Amino acid sequence: NDVLEFEGAGYRFKSAAYMSGEVPLFDVLKLIAGLRYDFISDAFNSDIPVADTSLDKSYNALSPKIALNLSTGETTNYKGSIFASFSQAFKAPT
């Protein structure tokens, strides 16, 4: 027979904001840039009597992105481009 000995409660609050833009540098070349902000707040409490199990932790991060898009031409049968980018990402702790 399983009996619950201890109980706990927790929550996670998550929010994020993102902005991006595109700037034409030349007729065939565009600069694309973006920035993302993440915020996570975790809280946990339990009724274990022998240890303090309270946890309050917050995480925040900025993740940038920058890219170049070069058009290689456009005809009735072809439309192409070369795209290169760099970005960083935030992985939330789980």
PDB file of N, CA and C in Angstrom:
ATOM      1  N   ASN A   1       0.844  -1.174   0.000  1.00  0.00           N
ATOM      2  CA  ASN A   1       0.000   0.000   0.000  1.00  0.00           C
ATOM      3  C   ASN A   1       0.896   1.246   0.000  1.00  0.00           C
ATOM      4  N   ASP A   2       0.793   2.060  -1.028  1.00  0.00           N
ATOM      5  CA  ASP A   2       1.583   3.284  -1.124  1.00  0.00           C
ATOM      6  C   ASP A   2       0.896   4.418  -0.370  1.00  0.00           C
ATOM      7  N   VAL A   3       1.679   5.081   0.480  1.00  0.00           N
ATOM      8  CA  VAL A   3       1.165   6.204   1.255  1.00  0.00           C
ATOM      9  C   VAL A   3       2.035   7.416   0.953  1.00  0.00           C
ATOM     10  N   LEU A   4       1.406   8.508   0.650  1.00  0.00           N
ATOM     11  CA  LEU A   4       2.125   9.749   0.400  1.00  0.00           C
ATOM     12  C   LEU A   4       2.627  10.307   1.723  1.00  0.00           C
ATOM     13  N   GLU A   5       3.967  10.430   1.855  1.00  0.00           N
ATOM     14  CA  GLU A   5       4.544  10.914   3.108  1.00  0.00           C
ATOM     15  C   GLU A   5       4.760  12.416   3.116  1.00  0.00           C
ATOM     16  N   PHE A   6       5.101  12.968   1.970  1.00  0.00           N
ATOM     17  CA  PHE A   6       5.408  14.386   1.898  1.00  0.00           C
ATOM     18  C   PHE A   6       4.722  14.989   0.684  1.00  0.00           C
ATOM     19  N   GLU A   7       4.455  16.270   0.754  1.00  0.00           N
ATOM     20  CA  GLU A   7       3.862  16.982  -0.363  1.00  0.00           C
ATOM     21  C   GLU A   7       4.721  18.193  -0.703  1.00  0.00           C
ATOM     22  N   GLY A   8       4.603  18.642  -1.932  1.00  0.00           N
ATOM     23  CA  GLY A   8       5.340  19.816  -2.372  1.00  0.00           C
ATOM     24  C   GLY A   8       4.538  20.563  -3.414  1.00  0.00           C
ATOM     25  N   ALA A   9       4.930  21.796  -3.619  1.00  0.00           N
ATOM     26  CA  ALA A   9       4.259  22.623  -4.619  1.00  0.00           C
ATOM     27  C   ALA A   9       5.311  23.480  -5.312  1.00  0.00           C
ATOM     28  N   GLY A  10       5.108  23.704  -6.586  1.00  0.00           N
ATOM     29  CA  GLY A  10       6.053  24.518  -7.330  1.00  0.00           C
ATOM     30  C   GLY A  10       5.369  25.192  -8.505  1.00  0.00           C
ATOM     31  N   TYR A  11       6.059  26.166  -9.053  1.00  0.00           N
ATOM     32  CA  TYR A  11       5.547  26.825 -10.260  1.00  0.00           C
ATOM     33  C   TYR A  11       6.725  27.328 -11.076  1.00  0.00           C
ATOM     34  N   ARG A  12       6.450  27.594 -12.333  1.00  0.00           N
ATOM     35  CA  ARG A  12       7.432  28.182 -13.243  1.00  0.00           C
ATOM     36  C   ARG A  12       6.740  29.303 -14.006  1.00  0.00           C
ATOM     37  N   PHE A  13       7.346  30.473 -13.965  1.00  0.00           N
ATOM     38  CA  PHE A  13       6.865  31.623 -14.733  1.00  0.00           C
ATOM     39  C   PHE A  13       7.841  31.833 -15.888  1.00  0.00           C
ATOM     40  N   LYS A  14       7.317  31.921 -17.113  1.00  0.00           N
ATOM     41  CA  LYS A  14       8.157  32.096 -18.300  1.00  0.00           C
ATOM     42  C   LYS A  14       7.658  33.282 -19.108  1.00  0.00           C
ATOM     43  N   SER A  15       8.609  34.054 -19.608  1.00  0.00           N
ATOM     44  CA  SER A  15       8.240  35.123 -20.529  1.00  0.00           C
ATOM     45  C   SER A  15       9.402  35.356 -21.487  1.00  0.00           C
ATOM     46  N   ALA A  16       9.076  35.913 -22.644  1.00  0.00           N
ATOM     47  CA  ALA A  16      10.100  36.183 -23.658  1.00  0.00           C
ATOM     48  C   ALA A  16       9.641  37.342 -24.532  1.00  0.00           C
ATOM     49  N   ALA A  17      10.630  38.038 -25.090  1.00  0.00           N
ATOM     50  CA  ALA A  17      10.354  39.110 -26.046  1.00  0.00           C
ATOM     51  C   ALA A  17      11.354  38.974 -27.188  1.00  0.00           C
ATOM     52  N   TYR A  18      10.902  39.265 -28.406  1.00  0.00           N
ATOM     53  CA  TYR A  18      11.750  39.124 -29.575  1.00  0.00           C
ATOM     54  C   TYR A  18      11.548  40.318 -30.492  1.00  0.00           C
ATOM     55  N   MET A  19      12.655  40.817 -31.031  1.00  0.00           N
ATOM     56  CA  MET A  19      12.553  41.867 -32.047  1.00  0.00           C
ATOM     57  C   MET A  19      13.550  41.555 -33.150  1.00  0.00           C
ATOM     58  N   SER A  20      13.183  41.941 -34.351  1.00  0.00           N
ATOM     59  CA  SER A  20      14.072  41.699 -35.482  1.00  0.00           C
ATOM     60  C   SER A  20      13.860  42.793 -36.526  1.00  0.00           C
ATOM     61  N   GLY A  21      14.845  42.898 -37.392  1.00  0.00           N
ATOM     62  CA  GLY A  21      14.751  43.885 -38.449  1.00  0.00           C
ATOM     63  C   GLY A  21      15.592  43.480 -39.649  1.00  0.00           C
ATOM     64  N   GLU A  22      15.313  44.124 -40.762  1.00  0.00           N
ATOM     65  CA  GLU A  22      16.009  43.833 -42.014  1.00  0.00           C
ATOM     66  C   GLU A  22      16.441  45.153 -42.634  1.00  0.00           C
ATOM     67  N   VAL A  23      17.727  45.233 -43.012  1.00  0.00           N
ATOM     68  CA  VAL A  23      18.271  46.459 -43.594  1.00  0.00           C
ATOM     69  C   VAL A  23      18.884  46.126 -44.946  1.00  0.00           C
ATOM     70  N   PRO A  24      18.409  46.748 -46.026  1.00  0.00           N
ATOM     71  CA  PRO A  24      19.056  46.530 -47.321  1.00  0.00           C
ATOM     72  C   PRO A  24      20.388  47.284 -47.371  1.00  0.00           C
ATOM     73  N   LEU A  25      21.494  46.551 -47.594  1.00  0.00           N
ATOM     74  CA  LEU A  25      22.811  47.173 -47.688  1.00  0.00           C
ATOM     75  C   LEU A  25      23.109  47.595 -49.125  1.00  0.00           C
ATOM     76  N   PHE A  26      22.764  46.731 -50.063  1.00  0.00           N
ATOM     77  CA  PHE A  26      22.865  46.987 -51.500  1.00  0.00           C
ATOM     78  C   PHE A  26      21.620  46.405 -52.147  1.00  0.00           C
ATOM     79  N   ASP A  27      21.476  46.560 -53.457  1.00  0.00           N
ATOM     80  CA  ASP A  27      20.310  45.989 -54.138  1.00  0.00           C
ATOM     81  C   ASP A  27      20.214  44.480 -53.958  1.00  0.00           C
ATOM     82  N   VAL A  28      21.355  43.803 -53.854  1.00  0.00           N
ATOM     83  CA  VAL A  28      21.362  42.338 -53.801  1.00  0.00           C
ATOM     84  C   VAL A  28      21.728  41.784 -52.421  1.00  0.00           C
ATOM     85  N   LEU A  29      22.001  42.648 -51.437  1.00  0.00           N
ATOM     86  CA  LEU A  29      22.466  42.186 -50.129  1.00  0.00           C
ATOM     87  C   LEU A  29      21.643  42.813 -49.012  1.00  0.00           C
ATOM     88  N   LYS A  30      21.125  41.942 -48.104  1.00  0.00           N
ATOM     89  CA  LYS A  30      20.345  42.398 -46.952  1.00  0.00           C
ATOM     90  C   LYS A  30      21.001  41.919 -45.662  1.00  0.00           C
ATOM     91  N   LEU A  31      20.953  42.751 -44.642  1.00  0.00           N
ATOM     92  CA  LEU A  31      21.383  42.391 -43.292  1.00  0.00           C
ATOM     93  C   LEU A  31      20.135  42.149 -42.458  1.00  0.00           C
ATOM     94  N   ILE A  32      20.092  41.027 -41.771  1.00  0.00           N
ATOM     95  CA  ILE A  32      18.961  40.668 -40.916  1.00  0.00           C
ATOM     96  C   ILE A  32      19.512  40.509 -39.502  1.00  0.00           C
ATOM     97  N   ALA A  33      18.882  41.154 -38.528  1.00  0.00           N
ATOM     98  CA  ALA A  33      19.340  41.066 -37.149  1.00  0.00           C
ATOM     99  C   ALA A  33      18.142  40.878 -36.228  1.00  0.00           C
ATOM    100  N   GLY A  34      18.386  40.162 -35.135  1.00  0.00           N
ATOM    101  CA  GLY A  34      17.330  39.943 -34.164  1.00  0.00           C
ATOM    102  C   GLY A  34      17.912  39.748 -32.775  1.00  0.00           C
ATOM    103  N   LEU A  35      17.064  39.936 -31.774  1.00  0.00           N
ATOM    104  CA  LEU A  35      17.462  39.757 -30.388  1.00  0.00           C
ATOM    105  C   LEU A  35      16.262  39.221 -29.615  1.00  0.00           C
ATOM    106  N   ARG A  36      16.514  38.168 -28.831  1.00  0.00           N
ATOM    107  CA  ARG A  36      15.462  37.566 -28.011  1.00  0.00           C
ATOM    108  C   ARG A  36      15.886  37.635 -26.556  1.00  0.00           C
ATOM    109  N   TYR A  37      14.939  38.005 -25.685  1.00  0.00           N
ATOM    110  CA  TYR A  37      15.179  38.027 -24.244  1.00  0.00           C
ATOM    111  C   TYR A  37      14.252  37.001 -23.600  1.00  0.00           C
ATOM    112  N   ASP A  38      14.829  36.131 -22.774  1.00  0.00           N
ATOM    113  CA  ASP A  38      14.054  35.120 -22.042  1.00  0.00           C
ATOM    114  C   ASP A  38      14.203  35.343 -20.544  1.00  0.00           C
ATOM    115  N   PHE A  39      13.104  35.142 -19.818  1.00  0.00           N
ATOM    116  CA  PHE A  39      13.112  35.207 -18.356  1.00  0.00           C
ATOM    117  C   PHE A  39      12.311  34.023 -17.829  1.00  0.00           C
ATOM    118  N   ILE A  40      12.906  33.290 -16.889  1.00  0.00           N
ATOM    119  CA  ILE A  40      12.235  32.146 -16.253  1.00  0.00           C
ATOM    120  C   ILE A  40      12.446  32.257 -14.749  1.00  0.00           C
ATOM    121  N   SER A  41      11.395  32.066 -13.995  1.00  0.00           N
ATOM    122  CA  SER A  41      11.478  32.064 -12.537  1.00  0.00           C
ATOM    123  C   SER A  41      10.841  30.776 -12.022  1.00  0.00           C
ATOM    124  N   ASP A  42      11.612  30.022 -11.227  1.00  0.00           N
ATOM    125  CA  ASP A  42      11.131  28.763 -10.639  1.00  0.00           C
ATOM    126  C   ASP A  42      11.023  28.914  -9.129  1.00  0.00           C
ATOM    127  N   ALA A  43      10.029  28.262  -8.544  1.00  0.00           N
ATOM    128  CA  ALA A  43       9.884  28.226  -7.083  1.00  0.00           C
ATOM    129  C   ALA A  43       9.348  26.851  -6.695  1.00  0.00           C
ATOM    130  N   PHE A  44       9.869  26.320  -5.592  1.00  0.00           N
ATOM    131  CA  PHE A  44       9.413  25.026  -5.089  1.00  0.00           C
ATOM    132  C   PHE A  44       9.505  25.020  -3.568  1.00  0.00           C
ATOM    133  N   ASN A  45       8.509  24.436  -2.926  1.00  0.00           N
ATOM    134  CA  ASN A  45       8.488  24.243  -1.474  1.00  0.00           C
ATOM    135  C   ASN A  45       7.862  22.889  -1.180  1.00  0.00           C
ATOM    136  N   SER A  46       8.357  22.230  -0.123  1.00  0.00           N
ATOM    137  CA  SER A  46       7.746  20.971   0.305  1.00  0.00           C
ATOM    138  C   SER A  46       7.680  20.947   1.823  1.00  0.00           C
ATOM    139  N   ASP A  47       7.018  19.926   2.343  1.00  0.00           N
ATOM    140  CA  ASP A  47       6.869  19.812   3.793  1.00  0.00           C
ATOM    141  C   ASP A  47       7.772  18.726   4.391  1.00  0.00           C
ATOM    142  N   ILE A  48       8.909  18.446   3.765  1.00  0.00           N
ATOM    143  CA  ILE A  48       9.858  17.489   4.323  1.00  0.00           C
ATOM    144  C   ILE A  48      10.446  18.115   5.588  1.00  0.00           C
ATOM    145  N   PRO A  49      10.314  17.483   6.735  1.00  0.00           N
ATOM    146  CA  PRO A  49      10.713  18.127   7.994  1.00  0.00           C
ATOM    147  C   PRO A  49      12.224  18.165   8.248  1.00  0.00           C
ATOM    148  N   VAL A  50      13.012  17.310   7.649  1.00  0.00           N
ATOM    149  CA  VAL A  50      14.433  17.218   7.998  1.00  0.00           C
ATOM    150  C   VAL A  50      15.338  18.099   7.139  1.00  0.00           C
ATOM    151  N   ALA A  51      14.813  18.741   6.114  1.00  0.00           N
ATOM    152  CA  ALA A  51      15.664  19.537   5.235  1.00  0.00           C
ATOM    153  C   ALA A  51      14.889  20.733   4.695  1.00  0.00           C
ATOM    154  N   ASP A  52      15.613  21.781   4.419  1.00  0.00           N
ATOM    155  CA  ASP A  52      15.007  22.943   3.774  1.00  0.00           C
ATOM    156  C   ASP A  52      14.981  22.677   2.271  1.00  0.00           C
ATOM    157  N   THR A  53      13.825  22.461   1.733  1.00  0.00           N
ATOM    158  CA  THR A  53      13.693  22.145   0.301  1.00  0.00           C
ATOM    159  C   THR A  53      13.184  23.335  -0.502  1.00  0.00           C
ATOM    160  N   SER A  54      13.213  24.519   0.089  1.00  0.00           N
ATOM    161  CA  SER A  54      12.777  25.718  -0.635  1.00  0.00           C
ATOM    162  C   SER A  54      13.753  26.008  -1.767  1.00  0.00           C
ATOM    163  N   LEU A  55      13.204  26.374  -2.901  1.00  0.00           N
ATOM    164  CA  LEU A  55      14.030  26.720  -4.053  1.00  0.00           C
ATOM    165  C   LEU A  55      13.383  27.884  -4.779  1.00  0.00           C
ATOM    166  N   ASP A  56      14.126  28.946  -4.923  1.00  0.00           N
ATOM    167  CA  ASP A  56      13.713  30.092  -5.731  1.00  0.00           C
ATOM    168  C   ASP A  56      14.887  30.418  -6.635  1.00  0.00           C
ATOM    169  N   LYS A  57      14.680  30.300  -7.924  1.00  0.00           N
ATOM    170  CA  LYS A  57      15.768  30.494  -8.881  1.00  0.00           C
ATOM    171  C   LYS A  57      15.211  31.217 -10.097  1.00  0.00           C
ATOM    172  N   SER A  58      15.982  32.179 -10.607  1.00  0.00           N
ATOM    173  CA  SER A  58      15.594  32.902 -11.817  1.00  0.00           C
ATOM    174  C   SER A  58      16.708  32.792 -12.848  1.00  0.00           C
ATOM    175  N   TYR A  59      16.313  32.740 -14.102  1.00  0.00           N
ATOM    176  CA  TYR A  59      17.243  32.664 -15.219  1.00  0.00           C
ATOM    177  C   TYR A  59      16.836  33.726 -16.231  1.00  0.00           C
ATOM    178  N   ASN A  60      17.811  34.397 -16.832  1.00  0.00           N
ATOM    179  CA  ASN A  60      17.502  35.292 -17.942  1.00  0.00           C
ATOM    180  C   ASN A  60      18.652  35.225 -18.932  1.00  0.00           C
ATOM    181  N   ALA A  61      18.322  35.487 -20.176  1.00  0.00           N
ATOM    182  CA  ALA A  61      19.334  35.385 -21.230  1.00  0.00           C
ATOM    183  C   ALA A  61      18.947  36.249 -22.421  1.00  0.00           C
ATOM    184  N   LEU A  62      19.982  36.769 -23.080  1.00  0.00           N
ATOM    185  CA  LEU A  62      19.820  37.458 -24.358  1.00  0.00           C
ATOM    186  C   LEU A  62      20.394  36.557 -25.449  1.00  0.00           C
ATOM    187  N   SER A  63      19.640  36.359 -26.510  1.00  0.00           N
ATOM    188  CA  SER A  63      20.073  35.510 -27.626  1.00  0.00           C
ATOM    189  C   SER A  63      20.082  36.339 -28.905  1.00  0.00           C
ATOM    190  N   PRO A  64      21.283  36.642 -29.438  1.00  0.00           N
ATOM    191  CA  PRO A  64      21.361  37.445 -30.660  1.00  0.00           C
ATOM    192  C   PRO A  64      21.316  36.586 -31.928  1.00  0.00           C
ATOM    193  N   LYS A  65      20.931  37.224 -33.022  1.00  0.00           N
ATOM    194  CA  LYS A  65      20.966  36.587 -34.345  1.00  0.00           C
ATOM    195  C   LYS A  65      21.369  37.652 -35.352  1.00  0.00           C
ATOM    196  N   ILE A  66      22.290  37.292 -36.242  1.00  0.00           N
ATOM    197  CA  ILE A  66      22.681  38.186 -37.329  1.00  0.00           C
ATOM    198  C   ILE A  66      22.853  37.346 -38.587  1.00  0.00           C
ATOM    199  N   ALA A  67      22.421  37.880 -39.733  1.00  0.00           N
ATOM    200  CA  ALA A  67      22.474  37.113 -40.980  1.00  0.00           C
ATOM    201  C   ALA A  67      22.657  38.056 -42.166  1.00  0.00           C
ATOM    202  N   LEU A  68      23.194  37.478 -43.232  1.00  0.00           N
ATOM    203  CA  LEU A  68      23.304  38.169 -44.515  1.00  0.00           C
ATOM    204  C   LEU A  68      22.596  37.340 -45.570  1.00  0.00           C
ATOM    205  N   ASN A  69      21.857  38.002 -46.450  1.00  0.00           N
ATOM    206  CA  ASN A  69      21.156  37.329 -47.529  1.00  0.00           C
ATOM    207  C   ASN A  69      21.572  37.991 -48.843  1.00  0.00           C
ATOM    208  N   LEU A  70      22.259  37.224 -49.689  1.00  0.00           N
ATOM    209  CA  LEU A  70      22.751  37.709 -50.976  1.00  0.00           C
ATOM    210  C   LEU A  70      21.922  37.099 -52.092  1.00  0.00           C
ATOM    211  N   SER A  71      21.262  37.942 -52.864  1.00  0.00           N
ATOM    212  CA  SER A  71      20.470  37.464 -53.992  1.00  0.00           C
ATOM    213  C   SER A  71      21.415  37.055 -55.129  1.00  0.00           C
ATOM    214  N   THR A  72      21.220  35.841 -55.664  1.00  0.00           N
ATOM    215  CA  THR A  72      22.055  35.368 -56.777  1.00  0.00           C
ATOM    216  C   THR A  72      21.346  35.527 -58.115  1.00  0.00           C
ATOM    217  N   GLY A  73      20.219  36.194 -58.129  1.00  0.00           N
ATOM    218  CA  GLY A  73      19.532  36.467 -59.388  1.00  0.00           C
ATOM    219  C   GLY A  73      18.092  36.009 -59.388  1.00  0.00           C
ATOM    220  N   GLU A  74      17.371  36.527 -60.385  1.00  0.00           N
ATOM    221  CA  GLU A  74      15.967  36.153 -60.524  1.00  0.00           C
ATOM    222  C   GLU A  74      15.586  36.250 -61.991  1.00  0.00           C
ATOM    223  N   THR A  75      15.036  35.141 -62.507  1.00  0.00           N
ATOM    224  CA  THR A  75      14.487  35.117 -63.862  1.00  0.00           C
ATOM    225  C   THR A  75      13.114  34.475 -63.766  1.00  0.00           C
ATOM    226  N   THR A  76      12.495  34.199 -64.893  1.00  0.00           N
ATOM    227  CA  THR A  76      11.185  33.537 -64.861  1.00  0.00           C
ATOM    228  C   THR A  76      11.302  32.096 -64.374  1.00  0.00           C
ATOM    229  N   ASN A  77      12.482  31.463 -64.535  1.00  0.00           N
ATOM    230  CA  ASN A  77      12.657  30.065 -64.129  1.00  0.00           C
ATOM    231  C   ASN A  77      13.546  29.894 -62.899  1.00  0.00           C
ATOM    232  N   TYR A  78      14.078  30.968 -62.383  1.00  0.00           N
ATOM    233  CA  TYR A  78      15.059  30.840 -61.298  1.00  0.00           C
ATOM    234  C   TYR A  78      14.967  32.027 -60.345  1.00  0.00           C
ATOM    235  N   LYS A  79      15.054  31.725 -59.065  1.00  0.00           N
ATOM    236  CA  LYS A  79      15.202  32.760 -58.046  1.00  0.00           C
ATOM    237  C   LYS A  79      16.048  32.145 -56.946  1.00  0.00           C
ATOM    238  N   GLY A  80      17.195  32.724 -56.663  1.00  0.00           N
ATOM    239  CA  GLY A  80      18.069  32.111 -55.681  1.00  0.00           C
ATOM    240  C   GLY A  80      18.758  33.125 -54.793  1.00  0.00           C
ATOM    241  N   SER A  81      19.300  32.615 -53.695  1.00  0.00           N
ATOM    242  CA  SER A  81      20.054  33.460 -52.777  1.00  0.00           C
ATOM    243  C   SER A  81      21.009  32.605 -51.956  1.00  0.00           C
ATOM    244  N   ILE A  82      22.014  33.258 -51.404  1.00  0.00           N
ATOM    245  CA  ILE A  82      22.946  32.634 -50.468  1.00  0.00           C
ATOM    246  C   ILE A  82      22.691  33.288 -49.117  1.00  0.00           C
ATOM    247  N   PHE A  83      22.500  32.463 -48.106  1.00  0.00           N
ATOM    248  CA  PHE A  83      22.124  32.943 -46.789  1.00  0.00           C
ATOM    249  C   PHE A  83      23.141  32.426 -45.778  1.00  0.00           C
ATOM    250  N   ALA A  84      23.697  33.317 -44.960  1.00  0.00           N
ATOM    251  CA  ALA A  84      24.622  32.929 -43.890  1.00  0.00           C
ATOM    252  C   ALA A  84      24.174  33.611 -42.613  1.00  0.00           C
ATOM    253  N   SER A  85      24.216  32.859 -41.504  1.00  0.00           N
ATOM    254  CA  SER A  85      23.758  33.455 -40.249  1.00  0.00           C
ATOM    255  C   SER A  85      24.564  32.937 -39.061  1.00  0.00           C
ATOM    256  N   PHE A  86      24.505  33.696 -37.996  1.00  0.00           N
ATOM    257  CA  PHE A  86      25.071  33.321 -36.705  1.00  0.00           C
ATOM    258  C   PHE A  86      24.019  33.624 -35.658  1.00  0.00           C
ATOM    259  N   SER A  87      23.843  32.699 -34.728  1.00  0.00           N
ATOM    260  CA  SER A  87      22.899  32.945 -33.641  1.00  0.00           C
ATOM    261  C   SER A  87      23.313  32.164 -32.406  1.00  0.00           C
ATOM    262  N   GLN A  88      22.811  32.601 -31.280  1.00  0.00           N
ATOM    263  CA  GLN A  88      22.975  31.890 -30.027  1.00  0.00           C
ATOM    264  C   GLN A  88      21.585  31.608 -29.482  1.00  0.00           C
ATOM    265  N   ALA A  89      21.468  30.519 -28.724  1.00  0.00           N
ATOM    266  CA  ALA A  89      20.168  30.150 -28.178  1.00  0.00           C
ATOM    267  C   ALA A  89      20.284  29.860 -26.696  1.00  0.00           C
ATOM    268  N   PHE A  90      19.208  30.089 -25.989  1.00  0.00           N
ATOM    269  CA  PHE A  90      19.103  29.823 -24.556  1.00  0.00           C
ATOM    270  C   PHE A  90      18.301  28.550 -24.364  1.00  0.00           C
ATOM    271  N   LYS A  91      18.864  27.592 -23.663  1.00  0.00           N
ATOM    272  CA  LYS A  91      18.155  26.352 -23.340  1.00  0.00           C
ATOM    273  C   LYS A  91      17.722  26.428 -21.890  1.00  0.00           C
ATOM    274  N   ALA A  92      16.443  26.413 -21.678  1.00  0.00           N
ATOM    275  CA  ALA A  92      15.912  26.500 -20.321  1.00  0.00           C
ATOM    276  C   ALA A  92      16.263  25.246 -19.526  1.00  0.00           C
ATOM    277  N   PRO A  93      16.658  25.395 -18.270  1.00  0.00           N
ATOM    278  CA  PRO A  93      16.935  24.221 -17.445  1.00  0.00           C
ATOM    279  C   PRO A  93      15.636  23.451 -17.180  1.00  0.00           C
ATOM    280  N   THR A  94      15.718  22.155 -17.292  1.00  0.00           N
ATOM    281  CA  THR A  94      14.538  21.321 -17.062  1.00  0.00           C
ATOM    282  C   THR A  94      14.817  20.283 -16.012  1.00  0.00           C
TER     283      THR A  94
END
